[in-house]
mmCIF file of C-alpha atoms and ligand atoms in Angstrom:
data_model
loop_
_atom_site.group_PDB
_atom_site.id
_atom_site.type_symbol
_atom_site.label_atom_id
_atom_site.label_comp_id
_atom_site.label_asym_id
_atom_site.label_seq_id
_atom_site.Cartn_x
_atom_site.Cartn_y
_atom_site.Cartn_z
ATOM 1 C CA MET A 1141 21.379 4.125 -3.166
ATOM 2 C CA GLY A 1142 22.442 4.361 -6.786
ATOM 3 C CA GLN A 1143 22.428 7.877 -8.100
ATOM 4 C CA TYR A 1144 21.262 9.552 -4.858
ATOM 5 C CA SER A 1145 23.676 10.470 -2.078
ATOM 6 C CA GLN A 1146 22.765 10.374 1.589
ATOM 7 C CA ASP A 1147 22.854 14.193 1.654
ATOM 8 C CA GLN A 1148 20.364 14.337 -1.221
ATOM 9 C CA ILE A 1149 18.068 11.914 0.561
ATOM 10 C CA HIS A 1150 18.296 14.028 3.694
ATOM 11 C CA ASP A 1151 17.469 17.144 1.672
ATOM 12 C CA PHE A 1152 14.495 15.464 0.025
ATOM 13 C CA LEU A 1153 13.106 14.285 3.345
ATOM 14 C CA ALA A 1154 13.664 17.731 4.867
ATOM 15 C CA GLY A 1155 11.240 19.101 2.266
ATOM 16 C CA ASN A 1156 13.804 21.256 0.470
ATOM 17 C CA SER A 1157 12.666 20.236 -3.024
ATOM 18 C CA ASP A 1158 9.220 18.666 -2.832
ATOM 19 C CA GLU A 1159 8.205 19.581 -6.353
ATOM 20 C CA ARG A 1160 11.278 17.912 -7.853
ATOM 21 C CA LEU A 1161 11.074 14.895 -5.562
ATOM 22 C CA PHE A 1162 7.419 14.177 -6.318
ATOM 23 C CA ALA A 1163 7.931 14.681 -10.062
ATOM 24 C CA LEU A 1164 10.899 12.276 -10.074
ATOM 25 C CA ALA A 1165 8.948 9.688 -8.064
ATOM 26 C CA ALA A 1166 5.960 9.916 -10.434
ATOM 27 C CA GLU A 1167 8.233 9.584 -13.457
ATOM 28 C CA GLU A 1168 10.000 6.536 -11.989
ATOM 29 C CA THR A 1169 6.657 4.895 -11.146
ATOM 30 C CA ASP A 1170 5.302 5.482 -14.642
ATOM 31 C CA SER A 1171 8.441 4.082 -16.253
ATOM 32 C CA ILE A 1172 8.109 0.803 -14.303
ATOM 33 C CA PHE A 1173 4.367 0.306 -13.773
ATOM 34 C CA GLY A 1174 2.762 2.632 -16.311
ATOM 35 C CA LYS A 1175 -0.428 4.132 -14.872
ATOM 36 C CA GLU A 1176 -1.524 0.887 -13.209
ATOM 37 C CA VAL A 1177 -2.320 0.776 -9.490
ATOM 38 C CA PHE A 1178 -2.584 -2.698 -7.952
ATOM 39 C CA LEU A 1179 -5.521 -3.314 -5.627
ATOM 40 C CA ARG A 1180 -5.095 -5.651 -2.643
ATOM 41 C CA ALA A 1181 -8.210 -6.595 -0.694
ATOM 42 C CA VAL A 1182 -7.484 -6.934 3.022
ATOM 43 C CA ILE A 1183 -9.540 -9.362 5.111
ATOM 44 C CA GLU A 1184 -8.916 -8.660 8.794
ATOM 45 C CA PHE A 1185 -10.020 -12.002 10.147
ATOM 46 C CA SER A 1186 -9.170 -11.573 13.840
ATOM 47 C CA SER A 1187 -8.767 -8.524 16.056
ATOM 48 C CA TYR A 1188 -7.205 -10.544 18.894
ATOM 49 C CA CYS A 1189 -3.525 -9.955 19.590
ATOM 50 C CA ASN A 1190 -1.221 -11.223 22.300
ATOM 51 C CA LYS A 1191 1.225 -8.309 21.902
ATOM 52 C CA ARG A 1192 1.274 -4.895 23.588
ATOM 53 C CA CYS A 1193 2.763 -2.516 20.997
ATOM 54 C CA LYS A 1194 2.451 0.968 22.436
ATOM 55 C CA TYR A 1195 1.060 2.550 19.257
ATOM 56 C CA CYS A 1196 -1.620 -0.004 18.336
ATOM 57 C CA GLY A 1197 -5.267 -0.250 19.319
ATOM 58 C CA LEU A 1198 -5.256 -4.038 18.952
ATOM 59 C CA ARG A 1199 -2.760 -4.409 21.836
ATOM 60 C CA ALA A 1200 -3.824 -7.080 24.305
ATOM 61 C CA PRO A 1201 -4.348 -4.747 27.293
ATOM 62 C CA ASN A 1202 -6.923 -2.656 25.396
ATOM 63 C CA ASN A 1203 -10.130 -3.815 27.095
ATOM 64 C CA ALA A 1204 -12.203 -1.128 25.382
ATOM 65 C CA LEU A 1205 -11.952 -2.941 22.031
ATOM 66 C CA SER A 1206 -14.673 -5.364 21.040
ATOM 67 C CA ARG A 1207 -12.805 -8.443 19.737
ATOM 68 C CA TYR A 1208 -13.858 -10.891 17.031
ATOM 69 C CA ARG A 1209 -12.596 -13.975 15.226
ATOM 70 C CA MET A 1210 -13.914 -15.088 11.854
ATOM 71 C CA SER A 1211 -14.603 -18.754 11.088
ATOM 72 C CA MET A 1212 -13.119 -20.636 8.120
ATOM 73 C CA GLU A 1213 -16.450 -20.369 6.300
ATOM 74 C CA ALA A 1214 -16.761 -16.619 6.941
ATOM 75 C CA ILE A 1215 -13.217 -15.993 5.693
ATOM 76 C CA LEU A 1216 -13.815 -18.058 2.542
ATOM 77 C CA ASP A 1217 -17.062 -16.147 1.899
ATOM 78 C CA ALA A 1218 -15.143 -12.892 2.189
ATOM 79 C CA VAL A 1219 -12.547 -14.170 -0.304
ATOM 80 C CA SER A 1220 -15.314 -15.128 -2.754
ATOM 81 C CA ALA A 1221 -16.760 -11.616 -2.489
ATOM 82 C CA VAL A 1222 -13.336 -10.222 -3.367
ATOM 83 C CA GLU A 1223 -12.786 -12.393 -6.417
ATOM 84 C CA GLU A 1224 -16.289 -11.606 -7.688
ATOM 85 C CA ASN A 1225 -15.062 -8.018 -7.806
ATOM 86 C CA ASP A 1226 -12.110 -8.960 -9.995
ATOM 87 C CA ILE A 1227 -9.283 -8.357 -7.539
ATOM 88 C CA GLY A 1228 -6.040 -10.293 -7.990
ATOM 89 C CA THR A 1229 -4.668 -10.306 -4.442
ATOM 90 C CA ILE A 1230 -6.109 -10.973 -1.026
ATOM 91 C CA VAL A 1231 -4.350 -10.175 2.230
ATOM 92 C CA LEU A 1232 -5.203 -12.321 5.259
ATOM 93 C CA GLN A 1233 -4.503 -10.089 8.236
ATOM 94 C CA SER A 1234 -4.851 -10.469 12.004
ATOM 95 C CA GLY A 1235 -3.173 -9.537 15.250
ATOM 96 C CA ASP A 1236 -0.728 -12.073 16.676
ATOM 97 C CA ASP A 1237 -3.498 -14.568 17.395
ATOM 98 C CA PHE A 1238 -2.336 -18.094 18.165
ATOM 99 C CA HIS A 1239 -5.927 -19.283 18.492
ATOM 100 C CA TYR A 1240 -5.632 -20.175 14.792
ATOM 101 C CA SER A 1241 -3.465 -23.282 14.485
ATOM 102 C CA THR A 1242 -0.808 -23.819 11.847
ATOM 103 C CA GLU A 1243 -3.045 -26.455 10.255
ATOM 104 C CA PHE A 1244 -6.143 -24.216 10.251
ATOM 105 C CA LEU A 1245 -4.339 -21.476 8.345
ATOM 106 C CA GLY A 1246 -2.725 -24.073 6.059
ATOM 107 C CA THR A 1247 -6.146 -25.500 5.182
ATOM 108 C CA LEU A 1248 -7.499 -22.003 4.626
ATOM 109 C CA ILE A 1249 -4.669 -21.240 2.186
ATOM 110 C CA GLN A 1250 -5.215 -24.540 0.350
ATOM 111 C CA GLN A 1251 -8.960 -23.921 0.094
ATOM 112 C CA ILE A 1252 -8.407 -20.454 -1.344
ATOM 113 C CA ARG A 1253 -5.752 -21.760 -3.724
ATOM 114 C CA SER A 1254 -8.073 -24.505 -5.012
ATOM 115 C CA ARG A 1255 -11.094 -22.225 -5.503
ATOM 116 C CA HIS A 1256 -9.663 -18.906 -6.660
ATOM 117 C CA ASP A 1257 -6.979 -17.522 -8.925
ATOM 118 C CA VAL A 1258 -5.640 -14.906 -6.522
ATOM 119 C CA ALA A 1259 -2.277 -14.177 -4.925
ATOM 120 C CA ILE A 1260 -2.391 -14.870 -1.189
ATOM 121 C CA THR A 1261 -0.609 -12.573 1.244
ATOM 122 C CA LEU A 1262 -0.194 -13.355 4.942
ATOM 123 C CA SER A 1263 -0.024 -10.616 7.542
ATOM 124 C CA VAL A 1264 -0.248 -12.635 10.749
ATOM 125 C CA GLY A 1265 2.781 -11.516 12.762
ATOM 126 C CA ASP A 1266 5.412 -13.436 14.661
ATOM 127 C CA ARG A 1267 4.514 -17.002 13.852
ATOM 128 C CA SER A 1268 7.366 -19.510 13.720
ATOM 129 C CA ILE A 1269 9.657 -20.024 10.748
ATOM 130 C CA GLU A 1270 8.267 -23.579 10.497
ATOM 131 C CA ASP A 1271 4.712 -22.207 10.283
ATOM 132 C CA TYR A 1272 5.652 -19.879 7.480
ATOM 133 C CA ALA A 1273 7.480 -22.655 5.623
ATOM 134 C CA TYR A 1274 4.376 -24.851 5.884
ATOM 135 C CA TRP A 1275 2.066 -22.083 4.637
ATOM 136 C CA ARG A 1276 4.398 -21.430 1.707
ATOM 137 C CA HIS A 1277 4.097 -25.119 0.872
ATOM 138 C CA CYS A 1278 0.276 -24.769 1.129
ATOM 139 C CA GLY A 1279 0.309 -22.027 -1.496
ATOM 140 C CA ALA A 1280 0.825 -18.645 0.183
ATOM 141 C CA ASP A 1281 2.673 -16.203 -2.078
ATOM 142 C CA ARG A 1282 3.544 -13.213 0.085
ATOM 143 C CA CYS A 1283 4.083 -12.049 3.638
ATOM 144 C CA LEU A 1284 3.962 -8.675 5.336
ATOM 145 C CA LEU A 1285 6.046 -8.075 8.430
ATOM 146 C CA LYS A 1286 6.720 -4.453 9.323
ATOM 147 C CA ILE A 1287 9.773 -3.319 11.277
ATOM 148 C CA GLU A 1288 8.099 0.034 12.193
ATOM 149 C CA THR A 1289 11.609 1.549 12.693
ATOM 150 C CA SER A 1290 15.173 0.538 11.876
ATOM 151 C CA ALA A 1291 16.452 1.709 15.299
ATOM 152 C CA PRO A 1292 16.606 -1.352 17.553
ATOM 153 C CA SER A 1293 16.288 0.764 20.720
ATOM 154 C CA LEU A 1294 13.098 2.434 19.442
ATOM 155 C CA TYR A 1295 11.691 -0.863 18.201
ATOM 156 C CA GLU A 1296 12.229 -2.458 21.567
ATOM 157 C CA GLN A 1297 10.630 0.562 23.264
ATOM 158 C CA TYR A 1298 7.560 0.552 21.004
ATOM 159 C CA ARG A 1299 7.158 -3.214 21.196
ATOM 160 C CA LEU A 1300 7.990 -3.516 24.878
ATOM 161 C CA GLY A 1301 11.296 -5.343 24.819
ATOM 162 C CA GLU A 1302 10.828 -7.595 21.819
ATOM 163 C CA PRO A 1303 14.174 -8.042 20.050
ATOM 164 C CA PHE A 1304 14.575 -6.204 16.761
ATOM 165 C CA ALA A 1305 17.061 -8.875 15.642
ATOM 166 C CA GLU A 1306 14.338 -11.517 15.785
ATOM 167 C CA ARG A 1307 12.048 -9.600 13.476
ATOM 168 C CA LEU A 1308 14.854 -8.975 11.052
ATOM 169 C CA ALA A 1309 15.854 -12.638 11.050
ATOM 170 C CA ARG A 1310 12.243 -13.616 10.347
ATOM 171 C CA ILE A 1311 12.062 -11.235 7.368
ATOM 172 C CA LYS A 1312 15.264 -12.680 5.898
ATOM 173 C CA ALA A 1313 14.084 -16.249 6.442
ATOM 174 C CA LEU A 1314 10.813 -15.475 4.615
ATOM 175 C CA GLN A 1315 12.773 -14.064 1.686
ATOM 176 C CA GLN A 1316 14.814 -17.261 1.512
ATOM 177 C CA MET A 1317 11.641 -19.364 1.452
ATOM 178 C CA GLY A 1318 10.654 -17.685 -1.816
ATOM 179 C CA TYR A 1319 7.899 -15.462 -0.469
ATOM 180 C CA GLU A 1320 7.488 -11.990 -1.852
ATOM 181 C CA VAL A 1321 8.167 -10.064 1.340
ATOM 182 C CA GLY A 1322 6.852 -6.671 2.366
ATOM 183 C CA SER A 1323 7.877 -4.593 5.332
ATOM 184 C CA GLY A 1324 7.752 -0.974 6.359
ATOM 185 C CA ILE A 1325 7.748 1.708 8.977
ATOM 186 C CA ILE A 1326 5.430 4.117 10.731
ATOM 187 C CA VAL A 1327 6.443 7.727 10.092
ATOM 188 C CA GLY A 1328 6.508 10.067 13.102
ATOM 189 C CA LEU A 1329 6.250 7.757 16.097
ATOM 190 C CA PRO A 1330 7.405 9.432 19.334
ATOM 191 C CA GLY A 1331 11.211 9.516 19.435
ATOM 192 C CA MET A 1332 11.676 9.553 15.660
ATOM 193 C CA ASN A 1333 13.269 12.513 13.872
ATOM 194 C CA LEU A 1334 14.667 13.359 10.458
ATOM 195 C CA GLU A 1335 17.893 11.441 11.098
ATOM 196 C CA THR A 1336 16.111 8.262 12.173
ATOM 197 C CA THR A 1337 13.852 8.577 9.132
ATOM 198 C CA VAL A 1338 16.824 8.841 6.749
ATOM 199 C CA ASN A 1339 18.227 5.720 8.407
ATOM 200 C CA ASP A 1340 14.884 3.945 8.040
ATOM 201 C CA VAL A 1341 14.715 4.650 4.309
ATOM 202 C CA LEU A 1342 18.272 3.406 3.764
ATOM 203 C CA PHE A 1343 17.712 0.334 5.900
ATOM 204 C CA LEU A 1344 14.499 -0.638 4.104
ATOM 205 C CA THR A 1345 16.287 -0.218 0.789
ATOM 206 C CA GLU A 1346 19.115 -2.544 1.859
ATOM 207 C CA LEU A 1347 16.549 -5.250 2.605
ATOM 208 C CA GLU A 1348 15.580 -5.439 -1.110
ATOM 209 C CA LEU A 1349 11.902 -5.851 -0.300
ATOM 210 C CA ASP A 1350 9.102 -6.571 -2.754
ATOM 211 C CA MET A 1351 6.737 -4.221 -0.960
ATOM 212 C CA ILE A 1352 7.556 -1.267 1.267
ATOM 213 C CA ALA A 1353 4.915 0.556 3.313
ATOM 214 C CA ALA A 1354 5.333 3.848 5.135
ATOM 215 C CA GLY A 1355 2.343 5.667 6.568
ATOM 216 C CA PRO A 1356 2.016 8.402 9.181
ATOM 217 C CA PHE A 1357 1.551 7.597 12.852
ATOM 218 C CA VAL A 1358 -2.075 8.065 13.957
ATOM 219 C CA PRO A 1359 -2.435 8.224 17.757
ATOM 220 C CA ASN A 1360 -5.034 5.948 19.283
ATOM 221 C CA PRO A 1361 -6.700 7.198 22.512
ATOM 222 C CA GLN A 1362 -6.737 3.660 23.904
ATOM 223 C CA THR A 1363 -2.935 3.274 23.853
ATOM 224 C CA PRO A 1364 0.046 4.641 25.828
ATOM 225 C CA PHE A 1365 0.697 7.033 22.897
ATOM 226 C CA ALA A 1366 -2.787 8.568 23.172
ATOM 227 C CA THR A 1367 -1.579 12.154 23.562
ATOM 228 C CA ALA A 1368 1.362 11.997 21.130
ATOM 229 C CA GLU A 1369 1.396 14.197 18.028
ATOM 230 C CA PRO A 1370 0.299 12.506 14.784
ATOM 231 C CA GLY A 1371 2.919 11.862 12.108
ATOM 232 C CA ASP A 1372 3.471 14.485 9.440
ATOM 233 C CA ILE A 1373 1.595 13.732 6.200
ATOM 234 C CA ALA A 1374 4.063 15.623 4.010
ATOM 235 C CA LEU A 1375 7.023 13.759 5.523
ATOM 236 C CA SER A 1376 5.230 10.459 5.022
ATOM 237 C CA GLN A 1377 4.705 11.275 1.349
ATOM 238 C CA ARG A 1378 8.350 12.284 0.991
ATOM 239 C CA VAL A 1379 9.366 8.960 2.513
ATOM 240 C CA THR A 1380 7.365 6.950 -0.018
ATOM 241 C CA ALA A 1381 8.601 9.146 -2.879
ATOM 242 C CA VAL A 1382 12.243 8.646 -1.851
ATOM 243 C CA LEU A 1383 11.627 4.921 -1.409
ATOM 244 C CA ARG A 1384 10.382 4.853 -4.996
ATOM 245 C CA LEU A 1385 13.590 6.484 -6.239
ATOM 246 C CA LEU A 1386 15.724 4.007 -4.308
ATOM 247 C CA ASN A 1387 13.538 0.938 -5.000
ATOM 248 C CA PRO A 1388 12.087 1.430 -8.496
ATOM 249 C CA GLY A 1389 10.599 -2.070 -8.833
ATOM 250 C CA ALA A 1390 9.053 -2.379 -5.365
ATOM 251 C CA ASN A 1391 5.355 -2.139 -4.691
ATOM 252 C CA ILE A 1392 4.656 0.880 -2.491
ATOM 253 C CA PRO A 1393 1.136 1.412 -1.104
ATOM 254 C CA ALA A 1394 -0.678 4.662 -0.438
ATOM 255 C CA THR A 1395 -1.540 3.691 3.141
ATOM 256 C CA SER A 1396 -4.895 3.862 4.854
ATOM 257 C CA ALA A 1397 -3.207 5.803 7.694
ATOM 258 C CA LEU A 1398 -2.881 8.741 5.270
ATOM 259 C CA SER A 1399 -6.582 8.564 4.630
ATOM 260 C CA ALA A 1400 -7.352 8.479 8.360
ATOM 261 C CA LEU A 1401 -5.595 11.822 8.819
ATOM 262 C CA ASN A 1402 -6.671 13.386 5.528
ATOM 263 C CA PRO A 1403 -8.514 11.433 2.774
ATOM 264 C CA GLU A 1404 -7.117 13.686 0.058
ATOM 265 C CA SER A 1405 -3.559 12.741 0.991
ATOM 266 C CA GLN A 1406 -4.031 9.144 -0.116
ATOM 267 C CA ARG A 1407 -4.964 10.270 -3.628
ATOM 268 C CA LEU A 1408 -1.926 12.572 -3.728
ATOM 269 C CA ALA A 1409 0.347 9.706 -2.652
ATOM 270 C CA LEU A 1410 -0.783 7.781 -5.749
ATOM 271 C CA MET A 1411 0.520 10.699 -7.820
ATOM 272 C CA ARG A 1412 3.833 10.796 -5.933
ATOM 273 C CA GLY A 1413 5.368 7.341 -6.266
ATOM 274 C CA CYS A 1414 2.839 4.938 -4.721
ATOM 275 C CA ASN A 1415 1.397 2.174 -6.939
ATOM 276 C CA VAL A 1416 -0.741 0.062 -4.587
ATOM 277 C CA LEU A 1417 -4.018 0.578 -2.725
ATOM 278 C CA MET A 1418 -5.120 -1.849 -0.021
ATOM 279 C CA PRO A 1419 -8.809 -1.405 0.800
ATOM 280 C CA SER A 1420 -10.102 -3.321 3.799
ATOM 281 C CA VAL A 1421 -12.994 -5.580 2.781
ATOM 282 C CA THR A 1422 -13.540 -7.075 6.220
ATOM 283 C CA PRO A 1423 -17.249 -7.936 6.613
ATOM 284 C CA GLU A 1424 -19.429 -5.075 7.793
ATOM 285 C CA GLN A 1425 -20.234 -6.514 11.222
ATOM 286 C CA HIS A 1426 -16.516 -6.583 12.133
ATOM 287 C CA ARG A 1427 -15.001 -3.687 10.220
ATOM 288 C CA ALA A 1428 -15.249 -1.011 12.893
ATOM 289 C CA ASP A 1429 -13.696 -3.361 15.475
ATOM 290 C CA TYR A 1430 -10.398 -3.691 13.635
ATOM 291 C CA ARG A 1431 -9.367 -0.396 15.121
ATOM 292 C CA ILE A 1432 -5.601 -0.060 15.051
ATOM 293 C CA TYR A 1433 -6.097 3.731 15.030
ATOM 294 C CA PRO A 1434 -9.087 6.090 14.805
ATOM 295 C CA GLY A 1435 -10.380 6.681 11.292
ATOM 296 C CA LYS A 1436 -9.395 3.217 10.072
ATOM 297 C CA ASN A 1437 -12.314 1.245 8.602
ATOM 298 C CA ARG A 1438 -14.792 3.994 9.346
ATOM 299 C CA THR A 1439 -16.947 3.238 6.315
ATOM 300 C CA LEU A 1440 -19.620 0.607 6.785
ATOM 301 C CA ALA A 1441 -20.144 -0.902 3.364
ATOM 302 C CA THR A 1442 -20.128 -4.098 1.338
ATOM 303 C CA ALA A 1443 -17.010 -5.503 -0.338
ATOM 304 C CA THR A 1444 -18.317 -4.336 -3.709
ATOM 305 C CA GLU A 1445 -18.859 -0.766 -2.483
ATOM 306 C CA LEU A 1446 -15.449 -0.660 -0.790
ATOM 307 C CA ILE A 1447 -13.660 -1.934 -3.896
ATOM 308 C CA ASN A 1448 -15.580 0.493 -6.104
ATOM 309 C CA ASN A 1449 -14.535 3.324 -3.760
ATOM 310 C CA ALA A 1450 -10.919 2.227 -4.127
ATOM 311 C CA ARG A 1451 -11.229 2.153 -7.924
ATOM 312 C CA GLU A 1452 -12.722 5.665 -7.923
ATOM 313 C CA LEU A 1453 -9.876 6.928 -5.769
ATOM 314 C CA VAL A 1454 -7.318 5.490 -8.208
ATOM 315 C CA GLN A 1455 -9.118 7.077 -11.159
ATOM 316 C CA ALA A 1456 -9.328 10.420 -9.361
ATOM 317 C CA ALA A 1457 -5.522 10.294 -9.166
ATOM 318 C CA GLY A 1458 -5.415 9.930 -12.979
ATOM 319 C CA ARG A 1459 -4.354 6.288 -12.752
ATOM 320 C CA ILE A 1460 -5.813 2.924 -13.767
ATOM 321 C CA PRO A 1461 -7.041 0.356 -11.220
ATOM 322 C CA SER A 1462 -5.486 -3.021 -12.027
ATOM 323 C CA SER A 1463 -7.000 -6.441 -11.402
ATOM 324 C CA SER A 1464 -3.665 -8.206 -11.838
ATOM 325 C CA LYS A 1465 -1.887 -10.040 -9.039
ATOM 326 C CA GLY A 1466 0.609 -7.219 -9.107
ATOM 327 C CA PHE A 1467 3.909 -8.954 -8.447
ATOM 328 C CA SER A 1468 6.750 -6.629 -7.636
ATOM 329 C CA ARG A 1469 9.165 -5.980 -10.466
ATOM 330 C CA ARG A 1470 11.878 -7.392 -8.215
ATOM 331 C CA SER A 1471 10.078 -10.663 -7.817
ATOM 332 C CA LYS A 1472 11.074 -13.837 -9.619
ATOM 333 C CA HIS A 1473 7.317 -14.455 -9.980
ATOM 334 C CA TYR A 1474 7.010 -11.466 -12.267
ATOM 335 C CA VAL A 1475 6.876 -12.345 -15.965
ATOM 336 C CA LYS A 1476 7.090 -9.566 -18.548
HETATM 337 FE FE1 SF4 B 72 -0.572 -6.737 17.780
HETATM 338 FE FE2 SF4 B 72 0.503 -5.961 15.468
HETATM 339 FE FE3 SF4 B 72 -0.891 -4.263 16.973
HETATM 340 FE FE4 SF4 B 72 1.504 -5.067 17.804
HETATM 341 S S1 SF4 B 72 1.089 -3.852 15.941
HETATM 342 S S2 SF4 B 72 -0.370 -4.918 19.061
HETATM 343 S S3 SF4 B 72 1.537 -7.187 17.045
HETATM 344 S S4 SF4 B 72 -1.681 -6.069 15.937
#
C-alpha cells in the first residue's frame, strides 16, 4: 500500500476527495508513462462459451445470442489488418470455448509470431495450466484472467459454484511461467459495496499484476442480472485512480464498459490514471454478436476506422496514442 493507509483508500473510494485523487493519479501516470497511451487491438474470435456467469451475455444458456467462430485464416487476416495500422499488441479473446484445440491455438500463436512483430495476449479463460505452458512456449507474451471480485463467496455466486481458489491458482501459475498477467474486477455487481471494493483494490494490488482492469457493471437483459442497477461510473473511475496510486507501473485500461454507459467517461478515465485503450477490431460481420453487455461493439466499422477512433479518443484526452508493445513497467520484458 506504500504511502496510503486503508482509511485513505476508503476515503478516496467514498468520493471524499475526487479532485485530489484524480490529480494524484494523473501525476503518477505521467511520471511513469509520460503522455503515452498504449493501444491493444482485441480480436474476439469466438462468442461460444461453456460457462454460465450470471452477469455475461456470452453465457451458454443465452439462446438469444447469435454465435460465431472464426477460422485460422480469418483470425490471421484480422491480425494483419491490425499490424497494418501500426498497433503493437493484439489480444486474442473468446469465451471458454474448447472447440479450439491446444494445438490449433499453438499454431495460431506461432503463425502470428512468425509473420508479425506484435505482443500476443491470450484471453481465453479456464484452459489448463499445461495449455498455457504450451502457448507460452509457442510465443504468447501475456494473459488476461479476471477475478471479477476478491470475495470468494461472491465469485462463486456470480460464476455458479466455480471455486475462486482455482482461478487464483491459475493466475499465480501464469505469473510463474513468465507471462505478463492481467486481471481485474467488475465494479458494482449485485452484492458489492464500498467495503468489498476496498478489499478488491487491496487484493489486486497484492497480486502484483502487470495489467489491472476495473470497469463498471453493465446489466445485460439476456442474463439473470437483467434488472440489476448498473455500476457507478464515478466509483469505477475512483477504483482505477486508486489502483494507479498503489500500482504505479501497471498498465490500467480505460474499459469499454465505461464507454457503453457513457462514452465521455472513457476519455475522462484516460485523464485520471488509465494508460491503455483496448478497441475491439473483430471483423464487422461478427462484432455485434460479441455481446457481453449492451453497448459493447455497437459501431460497425473496419479495423482502420476503429483504430483511428481509438487514436482520436486518446488525443481528445490530451494524450499520445502509442504504437509500442506497451510492456508494464513491472515486467521483466520492459527495457528502458
Ligand atoms: Fe463465459 Fe467469460 Fe462470459 Fe463467464 S464471463 S460466461 S467465462 S465469456
